[in-house]
Short mmCIF file of C-alpha atoms in Angstrom, two decimals:
data_model
loop_
_atom_site.label_atom_id
_atom_site.label_comp_id
_atom_site.label_asym_id
_atom_site.label_seq_id
_atom_site.Cartn_x
_atom_site.Cartn_y
_atom_site.Cartn_z
CA MET A 1 0.00 0.00 0.00
CA LYS A 2 1.43 3.37 -1.09
CA ASN A 3 0.63 6.43 1.01
CA LEU A 4 -0.07 9.74 -0.75
CA ILE A 5 -0.56 13.37 0.10
CA ALA A 6 -3.00 14.96 -2.37
CA ALA A 7 -2.63 18.69 -2.99
CA LEU A 8 -4.47 19.26 -6.26
CA GLY A 9 -5.59 22.81 -5.52
CA LEU A 10 -8.94 24.33 -6.39
CA VAL A 11 -9.90 22.17 -9.36
CA ASP A 12 -13.46 20.95 -9.81
CA TRP A 13 -12.34 17.33 -10.20
CA GLU A 14 -10.32 17.15 -6.96
CA ALA A 15 -12.95 15.33 -4.84
CA GLN A 16 -13.65 12.69 -7.49
CA PHE A 17 -9.94 12.21 -8.12
CA VAL A 18 -9.12 11.65 -4.43
CA SER A 19 -12.07 9.29 -4.10
CA GLY A 20 -10.88 7.32 -7.12
CA LEU A 21 -7.36 7.02 -5.74
CA GLY A 22 -8.76 5.22 -2.70
CA HIS A 23 -10.20 2.33 -4.73
CA PRO A 24 -8.67 -0.98 -3.53
CA MET A 25 -7.60 -1.97 -7.05
CA PHE A 26 -5.00 0.80 -7.13
CA GLY A 27 -3.28 0.00 -3.85
CA LEU A 28 -3.08 3.66 -2.83
CA GLN A 29 -4.10 5.47 0.33
CA VAL A 30 -4.49 9.25 0.64
CA GLN A 31 -3.05 10.15 4.02
CA ARG A 32 -3.93 13.82 3.82
CA ARG A 33 -5.48 16.39 1.49
CA CYS A 34 -3.53 19.64 1.38
CA VAL A 35 -4.28 23.09 0.02
CA ASP A 36 -0.90 24.42 -1.13
CA GLY A 37 2.87 24.17 -0.74
CA VAL A 38 2.87 25.49 2.82
CA ASP A 39 0.35 22.84 3.84
CA ILE A 40 2.43 20.16 2.11
CA ARG A 41 5.55 21.19 4.04
CA ALA A 42 3.66 20.84 7.32
CA ALA A 43 2.05 17.53 6.32
CA ILE A 44 5.30 15.72 5.45
CA GLN A 45 6.58 16.41 8.94
CA VAL A 46 3.84 14.31 10.54
CA SER A 47 2.75 11.91 7.78
CA ASP A 48 4.54 8.85 6.44
CA CYS A 49 4.08 9.08 2.68
CA GLN A 50 5.87 7.99 -0.47
CA ALA A 51 4.51 10.63 -2.86
CA VAL A 52 2.87 14.03 -3.10
CA LEU A 53 0.32 14.64 -5.84
CA VAL A 54 -0.05 18.19 -7.23
CA SER A 55 -1.59 19.95 -10.25
CA ASP A 56 -1.20 23.24 -12.10
CA SER A 57 -3.64 24.75 -9.58
CA THR A 58 -1.48 23.95 -6.56
CA LEU A 59 -0.17 27.25 -5.23
CA ARG A 60 3.09 28.13 -3.47
CA ILE A 61 5.19 25.33 -4.92
CA ASN A 62 8.84 26.22 -5.41
CA GLN A 63 12.20 24.56 -5.99
CA ASP A 64 13.05 24.61 -2.27
CA LEU A 65 9.98 22.56 -1.40
CA ILE A 66 10.59 20.11 -4.23
CA GLY A 67 14.20 19.75 -3.09
CA GLU A 68 13.01 19.10 0.47
CA LEU A 69 10.68 16.36 -0.77
CA ALA A 70 13.50 14.75 -2.75
CA GLY A 71 15.73 14.86 0.32
CA LYS A 72 13.13 12.86 2.25
CA GLY A 73 12.75 10.36 -0.58
CA ILE A 74 9.22 11.56 -1.39
CA GLU A 75 8.27 11.64 -5.07
CA LEU A 76 6.44 14.66 -6.47
CA ILE A 77 3.90 13.77 -9.15
CA ALA A 78 2.48 16.67 -11.15
CA ILE A 79 -0.72 16.25 -13.18
CA THR A 80 -0.16 19.06 -15.62
CA ALA A 81 -0.84 20.68 -18.96
CA ASP A 82 2.55 22.41 -18.74
CA VAL A 83 5.23 19.74 -18.38
CA ASP A 84 8.06 22.21 -19.03
CA ARG A 85 7.12 24.34 -16.05
CA TRP A 86 7.26 21.41 -13.61
CA HIS A 87 10.49 20.05 -15.05
CA ASP A 88 12.02 23.50 -14.61
CA LEU A 89 10.93 23.45 -10.97
CA GLY A 90 12.56 20.03 -10.54
CA ALA A 91 9.51 17.76 -10.36
CA SER A 92 10.48 14.09 -10.51
CA HIS A 93 7.41 12.87 -12.40
CA CYS A 94 4.82 14.49 -14.68
CA ILE A 95 1.55 13.09 -16.00
CA GLU A 96 -0.09 14.96 -18.86
CA LEU A 97 -3.51 16.30 -17.93
CA ASP A 98 -6.41 15.34 -20.17
CA ALA A 99 -8.68 18.37 -19.71
CA ASN A 100 -11.67 16.38 -21.02
CA ASN A 101 -11.09 13.48 -18.64
CA PRO A 102 -8.84 14.36 -15.67
CA LEU A 103 -9.74 11.12 -13.87
CA SER A 104 -7.84 9.14 -16.48
CA ALA A 105 -4.65 10.13 -14.65
CA ILE A 106 -5.60 7.99 -11.63
CA LYS A 107 -4.45 4.81 -13.36
CA GLN A 108 -1.21 6.49 -14.44
CA VAL A 109 -0.50 7.60 -10.88
CA SER A 110 -1.00 4.04 -9.65
CA GLU A 111 1.19 2.55 -12.40
CA LEU A 112 3.88 5.12 -11.77
CA LEU A 113 4.09 4.37 -8.06
CA ARG A 114 4.14 0.63 -8.75
CA GLY A 115 6.94 1.10 -11.26
CA GLU A 116 4.80 -0.02 -14.20
CA SER A 117 5.03 3.19 -16.24
CA GLN A 118 7.68 5.62 -17.31
CA VAL A 119 7.92 9.32 -16.64
CA VAL A 120 6.54 11.56 -19.38
CA GLU A 121 9.54 12.99 -21.15
CA THR A 122 9.71 16.68 -21.91
CA GLU A 123 9.10 17.31 -25.59
CA ALA A 124 11.94 18.83 -27.53
CA ASP A 125 11.55 22.54 -28.11
CA PRO A 126 10.15 23.25 -31.60
CA LYS A 127 12.64 24.83 -33.98
CA GLY A 128 10.22 27.44 -35.26
CA LEU A 129 10.13 31.05 -34.10
CA LEU A 130 6.99 32.66 -32.68
CA ILE A 131 6.72 36.43 -33.10
CA ALA A 132 3.95 38.16 -31.16
CA VAL A 133 2.85 41.53 -32.53
CA ALA A 134 1.26 43.43 -29.66
CA GLY A 135 0.11 46.90 -28.75
CA PHE A 136 -1.82 48.88 -26.18
CA GLY A 137 -5.15 50.22 -27.38
CA GLY A 138 -6.57 50.31 -30.86
CA ALA A 139 -5.27 51.64 -34.18
CA CYS A 140 -1.60 51.14 -33.34
CA GLY A 141 -0.71 49.25 -36.55
CA ARG A 142 -0.61 45.64 -35.32
CA THR A 143 -2.42 44.02 -38.26
CA THR A 144 -0.40 45.96 -40.82
CA ALA A 145 2.79 44.95 -39.00
CA VAL A 146 1.77 41.27 -39.06
CA LYS A 147 1.09 41.44 -42.80
CA GLU A 148 4.26 43.28 -43.78
CA LEU A 149 6.51 41.25 -41.49
CA GLY A 150 4.97 37.98 -42.68
CA TRP A 151 5.45 39.03 -46.29
CA GLN A 152 9.09 39.99 -45.81
CA LEU A 153 10.00 36.82 -43.90
CA SER A 154 8.28 34.54 -46.41
CA ASN A 155 9.88 36.43 -49.29
CA SER A 156 13.27 35.69 -47.73
CA GLY A 157 12.59 31.96 -47.91
CA ALA A 158 11.23 31.13 -44.44
CA LYS A 159 8.11 28.97 -44.27
CA THR A 160 5.86 31.49 -42.54
CA CYS A 161 2.39 31.48 -41.02
CA MET A 162 0.30 34.47 -39.93
CA ILE A 163 -2.19 33.81 -37.12
CA ASP A 164 -4.95 36.24 -36.16
CA ALA A 165 -5.33 35.84 -32.38
CA ASP A 166 -7.12 39.15 -31.86
CA THR A 167 -10.31 38.12 -30.06
CA TYR A 168 -11.75 41.65 -30.18
CA GLY A 169 -11.60 42.53 -33.87
CA PRO A 170 -9.96 39.92 -36.13
CA SER A 171 -9.52 41.29 -39.65
CA LEU A 172 -6.40 39.73 -41.15
CA ASP A 173 -8.26 37.44 -43.56
CA GLN A 174 -10.55 40.28 -44.71
CA GLU A 175 -7.62 42.62 -45.37
CA LEU A 176 -6.02 39.94 -47.55
CA GLY A 177 -9.24 39.21 -49.43
CA PHE A 178 -9.94 35.70 -48.11
CA GLU A 179 -13.38 34.27 -47.53
CA PRO A 180 -14.14 32.74 -44.10
CA SER A 181 -11.99 29.62 -43.81
CA GLN A 182 -12.68 26.24 -42.26
CA ASN A 183 -9.12 26.14 -40.97
CA GLY A 184 -9.12 29.18 -38.71
CA LEU A 185 -8.05 29.62 -35.11
CA LEU A 186 -11.15 27.97 -33.63
CA GLU A 187 -10.96 24.91 -35.90
CA LEU A 188 -7.27 24.36 -35.09
CA CYS A 189 -8.01 24.51 -31.37
CA ARG A 190 -10.87 22.03 -31.72
CA SER A 191 -8.61 19.63 -33.62
CA ILE A 192 -6.09 19.76 -30.78
CA GLU A 193 -8.79 19.12 -28.17
CA ARG A 194 -9.95 16.04 -30.09
CA LYS A 195 -6.39 14.74 -29.72
CA ASN A 196 -6.24 13.37 -33.22
CA SER A 197 -3.72 13.68 -36.00
CA SER A 198 -5.83 16.05 -38.09
CA ILE A 199 -4.02 19.11 -36.76
CA GLN A 200 -1.23 18.61 -39.29
CA THR A 201 -3.83 18.22 -42.03
CA HIS A 202 -5.33 21.54 -40.95
CA PHE A 203 -1.91 23.18 -41.22
CA ASP A 204 -1.40 21.65 -44.66
CA LEU A 205 -4.78 22.98 -45.83
CA LEU A 206 -4.36 26.54 -44.59
CA PRO A 207 -5.05 29.27 -47.16
CA ALA A 208 -1.82 30.04 -49.03
CA VAL A 209 -1.25 33.76 -49.40
CA THR A 210 1.99 33.15 -51.31
CA GLU A 211 4.28 30.18 -51.84
CA ASN A 212 5.82 30.35 -48.35
CA LEU A 213 3.09 32.26 -46.52
CA SER A 214 0.01 30.70 -44.89
CA LEU A 215 -2.87 32.28 -43.00
CA VAL A 216 -4.86 31.26 -39.92
CA ALA A 217 -7.99 33.41 -39.80
CA GLY A 218 -9.35 34.73 -36.53
CA LEU A 219 -12.59 33.84 -34.77
CA PRO A 220 -15.67 33.82 -37.05
CA ARG A 221 -17.47 35.82 -34.34
CA VAL A 222 -15.79 37.55 -31.41
CA SER A 223 -18.34 35.98 -29.05
CA ARG A 224 -16.69 32.61 -29.70
CA TRP A 225 -13.75 33.50 -27.45
CA THR A 226 -15.38 31.29 -24.81
CA ASP A 227 -14.41 28.25 -26.93
CA LEU A 228 -10.68 28.99 -26.53
CA ARG A 229 -8.98 27.34 -23.58
CA VAL A 230 -5.57 28.06 -22.14
CA SER A 231 -4.09 24.57 -22.40
CA THR A 232 -5.31 24.21 -26.00
CA LEU A 233 -3.84 27.55 -27.04
CA ARG A 234 -0.48 26.69 -25.49
CA GLU A 235 -0.46 23.47 -27.50
CA LEU A 236 -1.43 25.39 -30.64
CA TRP A 237 1.59 27.69 -30.34
CA ARG A 238 3.86 24.69 -29.83
CA LYS A 239 2.48 22.78 -32.81
CA SER A 240 2.55 25.84 -35.06
CA LYS A 241 6.25 26.28 -34.29
CA GLU A 242 6.78 22.65 -35.26
CA ALA A 243 5.01 23.13 -38.59
CA PHE A 244 6.56 26.47 -39.67
CA ASP A 245 9.91 28.24 -39.59
CA VAL A 246 8.29 31.47 -38.41
CA VAL A 247 4.86 32.18 -36.93
CA VAL A 248 3.72 35.81 -36.78
CA THR A 249 0.61 36.43 -34.69
CA ASP A 250 -1.57 39.45 -34.05
CA VAL A 251 -2.34 39.19 -30.33
CA GLY A 252 -4.71 42.15 -30.20
CA ALA A 253 -4.68 44.84 -27.55
CA VAL A 254 -3.07 43.77 -24.27
CA LEU A 255 -5.71 44.95 -21.81
CA GLU A 256 -5.21 42.96 -18.63
CA LEU A 257 -2.92 40.49 -16.91
CA ASP A 258 -4.88 37.48 -15.71
CA HIS A 259 -2.76 35.73 -13.07
CA SER A 260 -5.28 32.90 -12.76
CA ILE A 261 -4.40 31.83 -16.31
CA ALA A 262 -1.37 29.97 -14.92
CA HIS A 263 -3.51 27.73 -12.74
CA GLU A 264 -7.00 27.20 -14.21
CA THR A 265 -5.95 26.03 -17.66
CA SER A 266 -9.22 24.30 -18.54
CA LEU A 267 -11.38 27.42 -18.30
CA PRO A 268 -11.91 30.02 -21.04
CA ARG A 269 -10.30 33.41 -20.46
CA ARG A 270 -11.14 36.60 -22.34
CA HIS A 271 -7.49 37.30 -23.12
CA ALA A 272 -6.20 33.73 -23.23
CA ALA A 273 -5.12 33.88 -26.88
CA SER A 274 -3.12 37.07 -26.34
CA LEU A 275 -1.54 36.08 -23.05
CA THR A 276 -0.54 32.55 -24.07
CA ALA A 277 0.95 33.84 -27.33
CA LEU A 278 3.03 36.40 -25.44
CA GLU A 279 4.02 33.70 -22.96
CA SER A 280 5.24 31.43 -25.80
CA ALA A 281 6.82 34.08 -28.04
CA GLN A 282 10.57 34.32 -28.49
CA VAL A 283 10.22 37.75 -30.12
CA THR A 284 7.71 40.49 -29.33
CA LEU A 285 7.12 43.51 -31.55
CA ILE A 286 5.18 46.24 -29.73
CA CYS A 287 3.46 48.72 -32.05
CA ALA A 288 2.52 52.28 -31.11
CA ARG A 289 1.66 55.57 -32.75
CA ALA A 290 4.48 58.11 -32.61
CA ASP A 291 2.38 60.79 -30.95
CA SER A 292 1.83 61.85 -27.35
CA VAL A 293 -1.13 59.50 -26.85
CA GLY A 294 0.58 56.52 -28.49
CA ILE A 295 3.83 56.97 -26.55
CA ALA A 296 1.95 57.39 -23.25
CA ARG A 297 -0.02 54.18 -23.90
CA LEU A 298 3.16 52.33 -24.82
CA VAL A 299 5.09 53.39 -21.73
CA ARG A 300 2.19 52.88 -19.32
CA GLY A 301 1.26 49.53 -20.85
CA TYR A 302 4.79 48.18 -20.98
CA LEU A 303 5.49 49.08 -17.35
CA GLU A 304 2.19 47.55 -16.24
CA PHE A 305 2.56 44.32 -18.22
CA HIS A 306 6.35 43.96 -18.30
CA GLU A 307 6.06 40.44 -16.85
CA LEU A 308 4.54 39.26 -20.12
CA PHE A 309 7.66 40.24 -22.07
CA ALA A 310 10.27 38.95 -19.63
CA ASN A 311 11.14 35.85 -21.67
CA SER A 312 11.17 37.35 -25.16
CA GLU A 313 13.31 39.66 -27.24
CA VAL A 314 11.39 42.94 -27.36
CA HIS A 315 11.38 45.46 -30.21
CA VAL A 316 9.26 48.59 -30.65
CA LEU A 317 7.78 49.89 -33.90
CA LEU A 318 6.62 53.51 -33.92
CA TRP A 319 4.20 54.55 -36.66
CA GLY A 320 3.89 58.09 -38.02
CA VAL A 321 7.38 59.56 -37.61
CA VAL A 322 7.61 62.53 -39.98
CA ASN A 323 11.06 64.06 -39.39
CA GLU A 324 14.41 63.54 -37.66
CA SER A 325 13.56 65.79 -34.77
CA GLN A 326 10.41 63.83 -33.92
CA SER A 327 12.32 60.57 -34.39
CA LYS A 328 14.95 61.58 -31.86
CA ASP A 329 12.36 62.78 -29.33
CA VAL A 330 10.13 59.69 -29.42
CA ARG A 331 13.04 57.24 -29.41
CA THR A 332 14.57 58.99 -26.42
CA ALA A 333 11.25 58.99 -24.56
CA VAL A 334 10.60 55.28 -25.17
CA SER A 335 14.14 54.22 -24.24
CA ARG A 336 14.26 56.38 -21.12
CA HIS A 337 10.94 55.17 -19.71
CA THR A 338 10.95 51.51 -20.77
CA GLY A 339 14.61 50.59 -21.15
CA ILE A 340 13.95 49.16 -24.63
CA GLU A 341 16.78 50.00 -27.01
CA SER A 342 15.66 48.20 -30.19
CA ILE A 343 13.33 50.79 -31.73
CA PHE A 344 12.19 51.04 -35.35
CA GLU A 345 10.08 53.82 -36.77
CA THR A 346 8.32 54.48 -40.04
CA ILE A 347 6.02 56.96 -41.71
CA HIS A 348 2.28 56.71 -42.28
CA ASP A 349 1.98 56.53 -46.06
CA PHE A 350 -1.81 56.61 -46.12
CA GLN A 351 -2.15 56.51 -49.91
CA THR A 352 0.06 53.44 -50.38
CA MET A 353 -1.51 51.68 -47.39
CA ARG A 354 -4.97 52.42 -48.77
CA ASP A 355 -3.97 51.09 -52.18
CA ALA A 356 -2.60 47.90 -50.60
CA LEU A 357 -5.83 47.45 -48.65
CA LYS A 358 -7.98 47.96 -51.75
CA GLN A 359 -5.96 45.37 -53.65
CA ASN A 360 -5.83 42.94 -50.69
CA THR A 361 -2.06 42.86 -50.85
CA PHE A 362 1.06 44.07 -49.04
CA VAL A 363 2.80 47.42 -49.14
CA GLY A 364 6.05 45.51 -49.65
CA LYS A 365 4.65 43.78 -52.73
CA LEU A 366 3.03 46.94 -54.09
CA ASP A 367 6.02 49.27 -53.65
CA SER A 368 9.42 47.74 -52.89
CA LYS A 369 11.02 51.18 -52.44
CA ASN A 370 8.49 52.55 -49.99
CA ALA A 371 9.79 53.65 -46.56
CA ILE A 372 7.40 51.21 -44.86
CA THR A 373 8.77 48.37 -46.98
CA LYS A 374 12.35 49.30 -46.14
CA GLU A 375 11.61 49.41 -42.41
CA PHE A 376 10.03 45.97 -42.40
CA GLU A 377 12.92 44.62 -44.46
CA ALA A 378 15.20 45.80 -41.66
CA ILE A 379 13.06 44.15 -38.97
CA ALA A 380 12.70 40.92 -40.95
CA ASN A 381 16.41 40.72 -41.72
CA LEU A 382 17.26 41.16 -38.04
CA ILE A 383 14.83 38.41 -37.03
CA TYR A 384 15.81 36.16 -39.95
CA ARG A 385 19.50 36.45 -39.15
CA ASN A 386 18.85 35.47 -35.52
CA LEU A 387 16.72 32.52 -36.69
CA GLU A 388 19.49 31.25 -38.96
CA LEU A 389 22.00 31.58 -36.13
CA LYS A 390 19.65 29.63 -33.87
CA ASN A 391 19.24 26.82 -36.40
CA LYS A 392 22.91 27.07 -37.46
CA THR A 393 21.96 26.29 -41.05
CA PRO A 394 20.52 28.59 -43.73
CA LEU A 395 16.79 28.26 -44.31
CA ARG A 396 17.02 29.28 -47.94
CA SER A 397 19.10 28.31 -50.91
CA LYS A 398 19.10 31.62 -52.75
CA PRO A 399 21.84 34.16 -51.90
CA LYS A 400 21.24 36.42 -48.95
CA ARG A 401 20.42 40.03 -49.45
CA SER A 402 22.67 42.51 -47.78
CA LEU A 403 21.32 43.12 -44.30
CA LEU A 404 19.85 46.52 -43.62
CA LYS A 405 21.44 47.55 -40.37
CA ARG A 406 19.59 49.75 -38.00
CA ALA A 407 21.04 51.81 -35.16
CA ALA A 408 19.00 51.01 -32.10
#
């Protein structure tokens, strides 16, 4: 008989799970049910147990506690949708959570403690690069940035995908002249939740904007955000990085930081698509208007949500710079208040942008010498160079263009 301490946190399946563990066929006995890491630390002092069972909703778990458990010979078993997080903390065993049937993990816990199953291995990091294009407030140029950056990267030879994750006003497919697609964001998430192999088929059948550029349309109706779940979105970002060299996503306006998103992964969250994309992104491009309102929103938003960008390489794109004097002023203001040094700026060429929108195409394709085109070439070349260095092998066979260097 194996003795357990169960500390699954505030999940709706906790009572059923603990009850199931006590079935005689599993040979397990729950000595104590704990609330969080502090309660676990107290319980192991007075209880004789061989394992502690936790989930993503278990609070106040840190490396010190996990090390203390290991020192006492107590195994920590995490039932999780985020295996990487628990491996980073030092958890000895992880069982992947099936959000549709959490009780299926009971058998795996029993087999694990009886030595009949193996630990779930951490998946290798996908080689693809996820670029999140963010902003604070509306009309800051996110969708245009996604289009132009996607075009430039694909034109350089990278297999690129644009994903519209703006759950407030998705418009990427409309701006490119595509009819509503059956392989949009919602359909990809549903394929992942069904846990079948059709996700790759969905990627293969995505609308092709150009030879190397695919499109994932946004939600068919913004009210469907309730169908998007945190764990599914995290898996979507991982699988998209496996399928493409570069993924560029419009994450919409960053309006709030939902700390509960780290724990209740099975529930829908209004900003789940944005927050999980920023969490998974290796590169973040923050767009803002180069005026007093745009700069104030950028500075205030970045300082408020700086945690979201802690694990990514952050660049800023300022729209509407008209002269050198304004350029110097806005760059100095952004750098001084945010600490971000990589800043790009470009003009608002309304006529060219309007022409591109009317023709459902890209400014870069319409006018290769336009200032907007040149600026996105510089951004794309910087990102593309870093991607090639990461992969250590060129992604294209044609000769490289000379890199456009930008003083940051």
